[in-house]
Amino acid sequence: DAEITQSPRHKITETGRQVTLACHQTWNHNNMFWYRQDLGHGLRLIHYSYGVQDTNKGEVSDGYSVSRSNTEDLPLTLESAASSQTSVYFCASSENKDTEAFFGQGTRLTVV
Amino acid sequence: QKEVEQNSGPLSVPEGAIASLNCTYSDRGSQSFFWYRQYSGKSPELIMSIYSNGDKEDGRFTAQLNKASQYVSLLIRDSQPSDSATYLCAVRATFLAGSARQLTFGSGTQLTVLP
């Protein structure tokens, strides 16, 4: 079955370190997204991509970057991790720009 | 700033009752509406999508959309303890560009169905 997977599921890192969270989908969806989820804020969009070599900033993009070298993967990089980036991160994909998004299992990141 | 508002709850209903979850949105350009269910520690999963005014039924779930009043609701009939979760409302402004077109989520309503 087609799916979307994230790794790692849990990560603890130190302030200032670079961290990369992986997202891989097998639906062949062109559209991929990264969200963070925090208590009181719901899901907030970090970055999104409409296809290979396309990346765009979302609502809370500062301190994050993404790259899209193929259809299946959209890794999220925290350039210099900060405690404010402690959160649960969800990757999602959708078949087209107007339809629903399907989510990966999430990555819980703790920055100490 | 587009906003999607939900009553955070918690909302408690007895088993077998109807649970009613409400969502209002501020952007009149919103065209697509979704309800997701999220169990504690899990990822959001899609329950319903609705694009036109009126009701849409799928099993025990009914989504209701009123674009003039800018609200969308989710009814869960014959509620079961397994329905206990956080329900997220999401809207998309289909005809805008860039990040304004992306899904905007409410903070979610926590539902508890009591046995």
PDB file of C-alpha atoms in Angstrom:
ATOM      1  CA  ASP A   1       0.000   0.000   0.000  1.00  0.00           C
ATOM      2  CA  ALA A   2       1.100   3.538  -0.696  1.00  0.00           C
ATOM      3  CA  GLU A   3       2.092   5.449   2.385  1.00  0.00           C
ATOM      4  CA  ILE A   4       3.980   8.369   3.848  1.00  0.00           C
ATOM      5  CA  THR A   5       6.682   7.698   6.425  1.00  0.00           C
ATOM      6  CA  GLN A   6       8.727   9.941   8.664  1.00  0.00           C
ATOM      7  CA  SER A   7      11.996   9.299  10.416  1.00  0.00           C
ATOM      8  CA  PRO A   8      13.109   9.401  13.080  1.00  0.00           C
ATOM      9  CA  ARG A   9       9.969   9.107  15.218  1.00  0.00           C
ATOM     10  CA  HIS A  10      11.710  10.686  18.176  1.00  0.00           C
ATOM     11  CA  LYS A  11      14.781  12.890  18.312  1.00  0.00           C
ATOM     12  CA  ILE A  12      16.604  14.718  21.075  1.00  0.00           C
ATOM     13  CA  THR A  13      19.218  17.244  20.002  1.00  0.00           C
ATOM     14  CA  GLU A  14      21.202  20.070  21.475  1.00  0.00           C
ATOM     15  CA  THR A  15      20.756  23.762  20.863  1.00  0.00           C
ATOM     16  CA  GLY A  16      22.741  24.930  17.841  1.00  0.00           C
ATOM     17  CA  ARG A  17      22.986  21.575  16.103  1.00  0.00           C
ATOM     18  CA  GLN A  18      21.737  20.976  12.584  1.00  0.00           C
ATOM     19  CA  VAL A  19      18.937  18.440  12.404  1.00  0.00           C
ATOM     20  CA  THR A  20      17.260  16.847   9.394  1.00  0.00           C
ATOM     21  CA  LEU A  21      13.879  15.133   9.542  1.00  0.00           C
ATOM     22  CA  ALA A  22      13.038  12.754   6.724  1.00  0.00           C
ATOM     23  CA  CYS A  23       9.741  12.356   4.898  1.00  0.00           C
ATOM     24  CA  HIS A  24       9.122   9.752   2.199  1.00  0.00           C
ATOM     25  CA  GLN A  25       5.876   9.093   0.331  1.00  0.00           C
ATOM     26  CA  THR A  26       5.026   6.372  -2.160  1.00  0.00           C
ATOM     27  CA  TRP A  27       1.806   7.857  -3.538  1.00  0.00           C
ATOM     28  CA  ASN A  28       3.678   9.756  -6.251  1.00  0.00           C
ATOM     29  CA  HIS A  29       2.036  12.961  -5.002  1.00  0.00           C
ATOM     30  CA  ASN A  30       3.509  16.173  -6.345  1.00  0.00           C
ATOM     31  CA  ASN A  31       2.441  18.201  -3.310  1.00  0.00           C
ATOM     32  CA  MET A  32       4.212  17.771   0.023  1.00  0.00           C
ATOM     33  CA  PHE A  33       4.040  19.781   3.228  1.00  0.00           C
ATOM     34  CA  TRP A  34       5.688  20.133   6.607  1.00  0.00           C
ATOM     35  CA  TYR A  35       3.695  21.210   9.670  1.00  0.00           C
ATOM     36  CA  ARG A  36       4.530  21.637  13.309  1.00  0.00           C
ATOM     37  CA  GLN A  37       1.984  21.040  16.050  1.00  0.00           C
ATOM     38  CA  ASP A  38       2.146  22.768  19.404  1.00  0.00           C
ATOM     39  CA  LEU A  39      -0.379  23.026  22.222  1.00  0.00           C
ATOM     40  CA  GLY A  40      -2.602  26.009  21.681  1.00  0.00           C
ATOM     41  CA  HIS A  41      -1.480  26.588  18.111  1.00  0.00           C
ATOM     42  CA  GLY A  42      -2.790  23.617  16.199  1.00  0.00           C
ATOM     43  CA  LEU A  43      -1.005  22.661  12.996  1.00  0.00           C
ATOM     44  CA  ARG A  44       1.083  25.386  11.386  1.00  0.00           C
ATOM     45  CA  LEU A  45       2.614  25.206   7.930  1.00  0.00           C
ATOM     46  CA  ILE A  46       6.414  25.424   7.771  1.00  0.00           C
ATOM     47  CA  HIS A  47       7.265  24.750   4.114  1.00  0.00           C
ATOM     48  CA  TYR A  48       5.596  23.175   1.129  1.00  0.00           C
ATOM     49  CA  SER A  49       6.473  21.928  -2.345  1.00  0.00           C
ATOM     50  CA  TYR A  50       4.426  21.503  -5.489  1.00  0.00           C
ATOM     51  CA  GLY A  51       6.989  19.373  -7.283  1.00  0.00           C
ATOM     52  CA  VAL A  52      10.643  18.588  -7.859  1.00  0.00           C
ATOM     53  CA  GLN A  53      12.880  21.628  -7.356  1.00  0.00           C
ATOM     54  CA  ASP A  54       9.910  23.662  -6.069  1.00  0.00           C
ATOM     55  CA  THR A  55       9.908  24.852  -2.442  1.00  0.00           C
ATOM     56  CA  ASN A  56       7.892  27.580  -0.721  1.00  0.00           C
ATOM     57  CA  LYS A  57       7.773  29.175   2.695  1.00  0.00           C
ATOM     58  CA  GLY A  58       4.805  28.718   4.937  1.00  0.00           C
ATOM     59  CA  GLU A  59       3.547  30.550   7.995  1.00  0.00           C
ATOM     60  CA  VAL A  60       6.441  29.638  10.333  1.00  0.00           C
ATOM     61  CA  SER A  61       9.440  29.048   8.063  1.00  0.00           C
ATOM     62  CA  ASP A  62      12.166  30.935   9.957  1.00  0.00           C
ATOM     63  CA  GLY A  63      14.986  28.598  10.975  1.00  0.00           C
ATOM     64  CA  TYR A  64      13.841  25.794   8.652  1.00  0.00           C
ATOM     65  CA  SER A  65      14.692  24.768   5.107  1.00  0.00           C
ATOM     66  CA  VAL A  66      13.570  22.057   2.698  1.00  0.00           C
ATOM     67  CA  SER A  67      14.789  20.653  -0.586  1.00  0.00           C
ATOM     68  CA  ARG A  68      12.959  18.598  -3.210  1.00  0.00           C
ATOM     69  CA  SER A  69      15.276  16.594  -5.421  1.00  0.00           C
ATOM     70  CA  ASN A  70      12.742  13.873  -6.268  1.00  0.00           C
ATOM     71  CA  THR A  71       8.994  13.283  -6.027  1.00  0.00           C
ATOM     72  CA  GLU A  72       9.129  10.937  -3.033  1.00  0.00           C
ATOM     73  CA  ASP A  73      11.141  12.911  -0.482  1.00  0.00           C
ATOM     74  CA  LEU A  74      10.936  16.267   1.272  1.00  0.00           C
ATOM     75  CA  PRO A  75      13.515  16.476   4.083  1.00  0.00           C
ATOM     76  CA  LEU A  76      13.159  19.261   6.642  1.00  0.00           C
ATOM     77  CA  THR A  77      16.358  20.804   8.010  1.00  0.00           C
ATOM     78  CA  LEU A  78      16.702  22.866  11.147  1.00  0.00           C
ATOM     79  CA  GLU A  79      19.842  24.879  10.459  1.00  0.00           C
ATOM     80  CA  SER A  80      20.650  25.634  14.094  1.00  0.00           C
ATOM     81  CA  ALA A  81      18.193  24.034  16.470  1.00  0.00           C
ATOM     82  CA  ALA A  82      16.592  26.247  19.119  1.00  0.00           C
ATOM     83  CA  SER A  83      14.483  25.329  22.144  1.00  0.00           C
ATOM     84  CA  SER A  84      11.529  27.069  20.505  1.00  0.00           C
ATOM     85  CA  GLN A  85      11.645  24.392  17.826  1.00  0.00           C
ATOM     86  CA  THR A  86      10.763  21.654  20.282  1.00  0.00           C
ATOM     87  CA  SER A  87       7.556  20.343  18.759  1.00  0.00           C
ATOM     88  CA  VAL A  88       5.859  17.514  16.923  1.00  0.00           C
ATOM     89  CA  TYR A  89       6.508  17.678  13.198  1.00  0.00           C
ATOM     90  CA  PHE A  90       4.162  16.218  10.593  1.00  0.00           C
ATOM     91  CA  CYS A  91       4.818  15.673   6.944  1.00  0.00           C
ATOM     92  CA  ALA A  92       1.857  15.459   4.579  1.00  0.00           C
ATOM     93  CA  SER A  93       1.143  15.025   0.894  1.00  0.00           C
ATOM     94  CA  SER A  94      -1.791  15.591  -1.416  1.00  0.00           C
ATOM     95  CA  GLU A  95      -2.699  14.485  -4.913  1.00  0.00           C
ATOM     96  CA  ASN A  96      -3.380  18.001  -6.113  1.00  0.00           C
ATOM     97  CA  LYS A  97      -3.435  21.537  -4.755  1.00  0.00           C
ATOM     98  CA  ASP A  98      -7.116  21.547  -3.820  1.00  0.00           C
ATOM     99  CA  THR A  99      -7.643  18.175  -2.196  1.00  0.00           C
ATOM    100  CA  GLU A 100      -7.114  16.793   1.254  1.00  0.00           C
ATOM    101  CA  ALA A 101      -3.688  16.113   2.720  1.00  0.00           C
ATOM    102  CA  PHE A 102      -2.581  12.778   4.165  1.00  0.00           C
ATOM    103  CA  PHE A 103      -0.215  12.787   7.098  1.00  0.00           C
ATOM    104  CA  GLY A 104       2.819  10.811   8.190  1.00  0.00           C
ATOM    105  CA  GLN A 105       3.139   9.429  11.731  1.00  0.00           C
ATOM    106  CA  GLY A 106       4.974  12.477  13.044  1.00  0.00           C
ATOM    107  CA  THR A 107       8.397  13.172  14.563  1.00  0.00           C
ATOM    108  CA  ARG A 108       8.680  14.363  18.141  1.00  0.00           C
ATOM    109  CA  LEU A 109      11.703  16.662  18.353  1.00  0.00           C
ATOM    110  CA  THR A 110      13.139  17.899  21.624  1.00  0.00           C
ATOM    111  CA  VAL A 111      15.841  20.565  21.622  1.00  0.00           C
ATOM    112  CA  VAL A 112      17.751  20.772  24.920  1.00  0.00           C
TER     113      VAL A 112
ATOM    114  CA  GLN B   1      -4.754  36.686   8.660  1.00  0.00           C
ATOM    115  CA  LYS B   2      -7.027  33.796   7.977  1.00  0.00           C
ATOM    116  CA  GLU B   3      -8.373  32.133  11.082  1.00  0.00           C
ATOM    117  CA  VAL B   4     -10.156  28.950  11.818  1.00  0.00           C
ATOM    118  CA  GLU B   5     -11.817  28.847  15.203  1.00  0.00           C
ATOM    119  CA  GLN B   6     -12.955  25.823  17.149  1.00  0.00           C
ATOM    120  CA  ASN B   7     -14.177  25.398  20.677  1.00  0.00           C
ATOM    121  CA  SER B   8     -11.268  23.616  22.343  1.00  0.00           C
ATOM    122  CA  GLY B   9     -13.574  21.734  24.692  1.00  0.00           C
ATOM    123  CA  PRO B  10     -13.310  19.283  26.213  1.00  0.00           C
ATOM    124  CA  LEU B  11     -16.690  18.134  24.965  1.00  0.00           C
ATOM    125  CA  SER B  12     -18.146  15.135  26.739  1.00  0.00           C
ATOM    126  CA  VAL B  13     -21.114  13.133  25.487  1.00  0.00           C
ATOM    127  CA  PRO B  14     -22.561   9.815  26.658  1.00  0.00           C
ATOM    128  CA  GLU B  15     -22.217   6.743  24.500  1.00  0.00           C
ATOM    129  CA  GLY B  16     -24.941   6.602  21.855  1.00  0.00           C
ATOM    130  CA  ALA B  17     -25.545  10.346  21.841  1.00  0.00           C
ATOM    131  CA  ILE B  18     -24.945  12.811  19.025  1.00  0.00           C
ATOM    132  CA  ALA B  19     -21.713  14.789  19.266  1.00  0.00           C
ATOM    133  CA  SER B  20     -21.763  18.188  17.570  1.00  0.00           C
ATOM    134  CA  LEU B  21     -18.488  19.884  16.686  1.00  0.00           C
ATOM    135  CA  ASN B  22     -18.395  23.384  15.281  1.00  0.00           C
ATOM    136  CA  CYS B  23     -15.902  25.446  13.323  1.00  0.00           C
ATOM    137  CA  THR B  24     -15.995  29.008  12.058  1.00  0.00           C
ATOM    138  CA  TYR B  25     -13.636  30.605   9.584  1.00  0.00           C
ATOM    139  CA  SER B  26     -12.870  34.183   8.728  1.00  0.00           C
ATOM    140  CA  ASP B  27     -11.788  34.006   5.069  1.00  0.00           C
ATOM    141  CA  ARG B  28     -14.743  34.198   2.690  1.00  0.00           C
ATOM    142  CA  GLY B  29     -12.427  32.880  -0.050  1.00  0.00           C
ATOM    143  CA  SER B  30     -12.351  29.452   1.581  1.00  0.00           C
ATOM    144  CA  GLN B  31     -13.672  26.801  -0.761  1.00  0.00           C
ATOM    145  CA  SER B  32     -12.639  23.426   0.641  1.00  0.00           C
ATOM    146  CA  PHE B  33     -13.330  22.139   4.119  1.00  0.00           C
ATOM    147  CA  PHE B  34     -12.062  19.086   5.938  1.00  0.00           C
ATOM    148  CA  TRP B  35     -12.488  17.326   9.244  1.00  0.00           C
ATOM    149  CA  TYR B  36      -9.606  15.332  10.660  1.00  0.00           C
ATOM    150  CA  ARG B  37      -9.571  13.083  13.704  1.00  0.00           C
ATOM    151  CA  GLN B  38      -6.433  12.868  15.816  1.00  0.00           C
ATOM    152  CA  TYR B  39      -5.962  10.332  18.577  1.00  0.00           C
ATOM    153  CA  SER B  40      -3.525  11.226  21.322  1.00  0.00           C
ATOM    154  CA  GLY B  41       0.053  10.752  20.117  1.00  0.00           C
ATOM    155  CA  LYS B  42      -1.044   9.935  16.573  1.00  0.00           C
ATOM    156  CA  SER B  43      -1.230  11.781  13.290  1.00  0.00           C
ATOM    157  CA  PRO B  44      -4.361  13.468  11.908  1.00  0.00           C
ATOM    158  CA  GLU B  45      -6.523  11.244   9.719  1.00  0.00           C
ATOM    159  CA  LEU B  46      -9.134  12.522   7.295  1.00  0.00           C
ATOM    160  CA  ILE B  47     -12.768  11.875   8.179  1.00  0.00           C
ATOM    161  CA  MET B  48     -14.758  14.096   5.854  1.00  0.00           C
ATOM    162  CA  SER B  49     -14.336  16.636   3.111  1.00  0.00           C
ATOM    163  CA  ILE B  50     -17.063  19.041   2.005  1.00  0.00           C
ATOM    164  CA  TYR B  51     -17.058  21.612  -0.764  1.00  0.00           C
ATOM    165  CA  SER B  52     -20.683  22.703  -1.225  1.00  0.00           C
ATOM    166  CA  ASN B  53     -23.296  24.204   1.060  1.00  0.00           C
ATOM    167  CA  GLY B  54     -25.489  21.689   2.803  1.00  0.00           C
ATOM    168  CA  ASP B  55     -24.998  18.299   4.400  1.00  0.00           C
ATOM    169  CA  LYS B  56     -22.731  15.435   3.478  1.00  0.00           C
ATOM    170  CA  GLU B  57     -23.183  12.094   5.189  1.00  0.00           C
ATOM    171  CA  ASP B  58     -20.741   9.228   5.525  1.00  0.00           C
ATOM    172  CA  GLY B  59     -21.815   6.486   7.888  1.00  0.00           C
ATOM    173  CA  ARG B  60     -22.209   7.936  11.372  1.00  0.00           C
ATOM    174  CA  PHE B  61     -20.606  11.226  10.340  1.00  0.00           C
ATOM    175  CA  THR B  62     -22.356  14.241   8.811  1.00  0.00           C
ATOM    176  CA  ALA B  63     -20.540  17.385   7.755  1.00  0.00           C
ATOM    177  CA  GLN B  64     -22.567  20.567   7.387  1.00  0.00           C
ATOM    178  CA  LEU B  65     -21.386  23.654   5.529  1.00  0.00           C
ATOM    179  CA  ASN B  66     -22.881  27.137   5.491  1.00  0.00           C
ATOM    180  CA  LYS B  67     -20.658  29.488   3.504  1.00  0.00           C
ATOM    181  CA  ALA B  68     -22.897  32.514   4.060  1.00  0.00           C
ATOM    182  CA  SER B  69     -22.477  32.159   7.821  1.00  0.00           C
ATOM    183  CA  GLN B  70     -18.910  30.904   7.473  1.00  0.00           C
ATOM    184  CA  TYR B  71     -19.251  27.825   9.579  1.00  0.00           C
ATOM    185  CA  VAL B  72     -18.778  24.136   9.124  1.00  0.00           C
ATOM    186  CA  SER B  73     -19.841  21.470  11.593  1.00  0.00           C
ATOM    187  CA  LEU B  74     -19.405  17.771  12.162  1.00  0.00           C
ATOM    188  CA  LEU B  75     -22.076  15.586  13.692  1.00  0.00           C
ATOM    189  CA  ILE B  76     -21.235  12.150  15.022  1.00  0.00           C
ATOM    190  CA  ARG B  77     -24.297   9.976  15.544  1.00  0.00           C
ATOM    191  CA  ASP B  78     -24.375   7.027  17.941  1.00  0.00           C
ATOM    192  CA  SER B  79     -21.106   8.177  19.495  1.00  0.00           C
ATOM    193  CA  GLN B  80     -18.765   5.424  20.660  1.00  0.00           C
ATOM    194  CA  PRO B  81     -15.900   5.538  23.172  1.00  0.00           C
ATOM    195  CA  SER B  82     -13.591   4.882  20.206  1.00  0.00           C
ATOM    196  CA  ASP B  83     -14.646   8.294  18.844  1.00  0.00           C
ATOM    197  CA  SER B  84     -12.841   9.958  21.757  1.00  0.00           C
ATOM    198  CA  ALA B  85     -10.167  12.069  20.077  1.00  0.00           C
ATOM    199  CA  THR B  86      -9.345  15.603  19.027  1.00  0.00           C
ATOM    200  CA  TYR B  87     -11.182  16.768  15.922  1.00  0.00           C
ATOM    201  CA  LEU B  88      -9.453  19.272  13.677  1.00  0.00           C
ATOM    202  CA  CYS B  89     -11.238  21.531  11.245  1.00  0.00           C
ATOM    203  CA  ALA B  90      -9.235  22.610   8.184  1.00  0.00           C
ATOM    204  CA  VAL B  91     -10.103  25.035   5.417  1.00  0.00           C
ATOM    205  CA  ARG B  92      -8.478  25.922   2.132  1.00  0.00           C
ATOM    206  CA  ALA B  93      -8.897  29.085   0.057  1.00  0.00           C
ATOM    207  CA  THR B  94      -8.813  27.530  -3.373  1.00  0.00           C
ATOM    208  CA  PHE B  95      -8.459  30.634  -5.470  1.00  0.00           C
ATOM    209  CA  LEU B  96      -5.619  32.393  -3.694  1.00  0.00           C
ATOM    210  CA  ALA B  97      -1.913  32.045  -4.436  1.00  0.00           C
ATOM    211  CA  GLY B  98       0.984  30.827  -2.392  1.00  0.00           C
ATOM    212  CA  SER B  99       0.745  29.866   1.232  1.00  0.00           C
ATOM    213  CA  ALA B 100      -2.634  31.593   1.497  1.00  0.00           C
ATOM    214  CA  ARG B 101      -4.007  28.689  -0.484  1.00  0.00           C
ATOM    215  CA  GLN B 102      -2.800  26.051   1.917  1.00  0.00           C
ATOM    216  CA  LEU B 103      -4.786  24.221   4.546  1.00  0.00           C
ATOM    217  CA  THR B 104      -5.358  26.299   7.662  1.00  0.00           C
ATOM    218  CA  PHE B 105      -6.192  24.278  10.756  1.00  0.00           C
ATOM    219  CA  GLY B 106      -8.146  25.105  13.833  1.00  0.00           C
ATOM    220  CA  SER B 107      -6.694  24.196  17.226  1.00  0.00           C
ATOM    221  CA  GLY B 108      -9.052  21.253  17.541  1.00  0.00           C
ATOM    222  CA  THR B 109     -11.901  20.173  19.804  1.00  0.00           C
ATOM    223  CA  GLN B 110     -11.238  17.383  22.277  1.00  0.00           C
ATOM    224  CA  LEU B 111     -14.149  14.947  22.382  1.00  0.00           C
ATOM    225  CA  THR B 112     -14.695  12.375  25.101  1.00  0.00           C
ATOM    226  CA  VAL B 113     -17.430   9.772  24.725  1.00  0.00           C
ATOM    227  CA  LEU B 114     -18.361   8.349  28.103  1.00  0.00           C
ATOM    228  CA  PRO B 115     -19.305   4.638  28.307  1.00  0.00           C
TER     229      PRO B 115
END
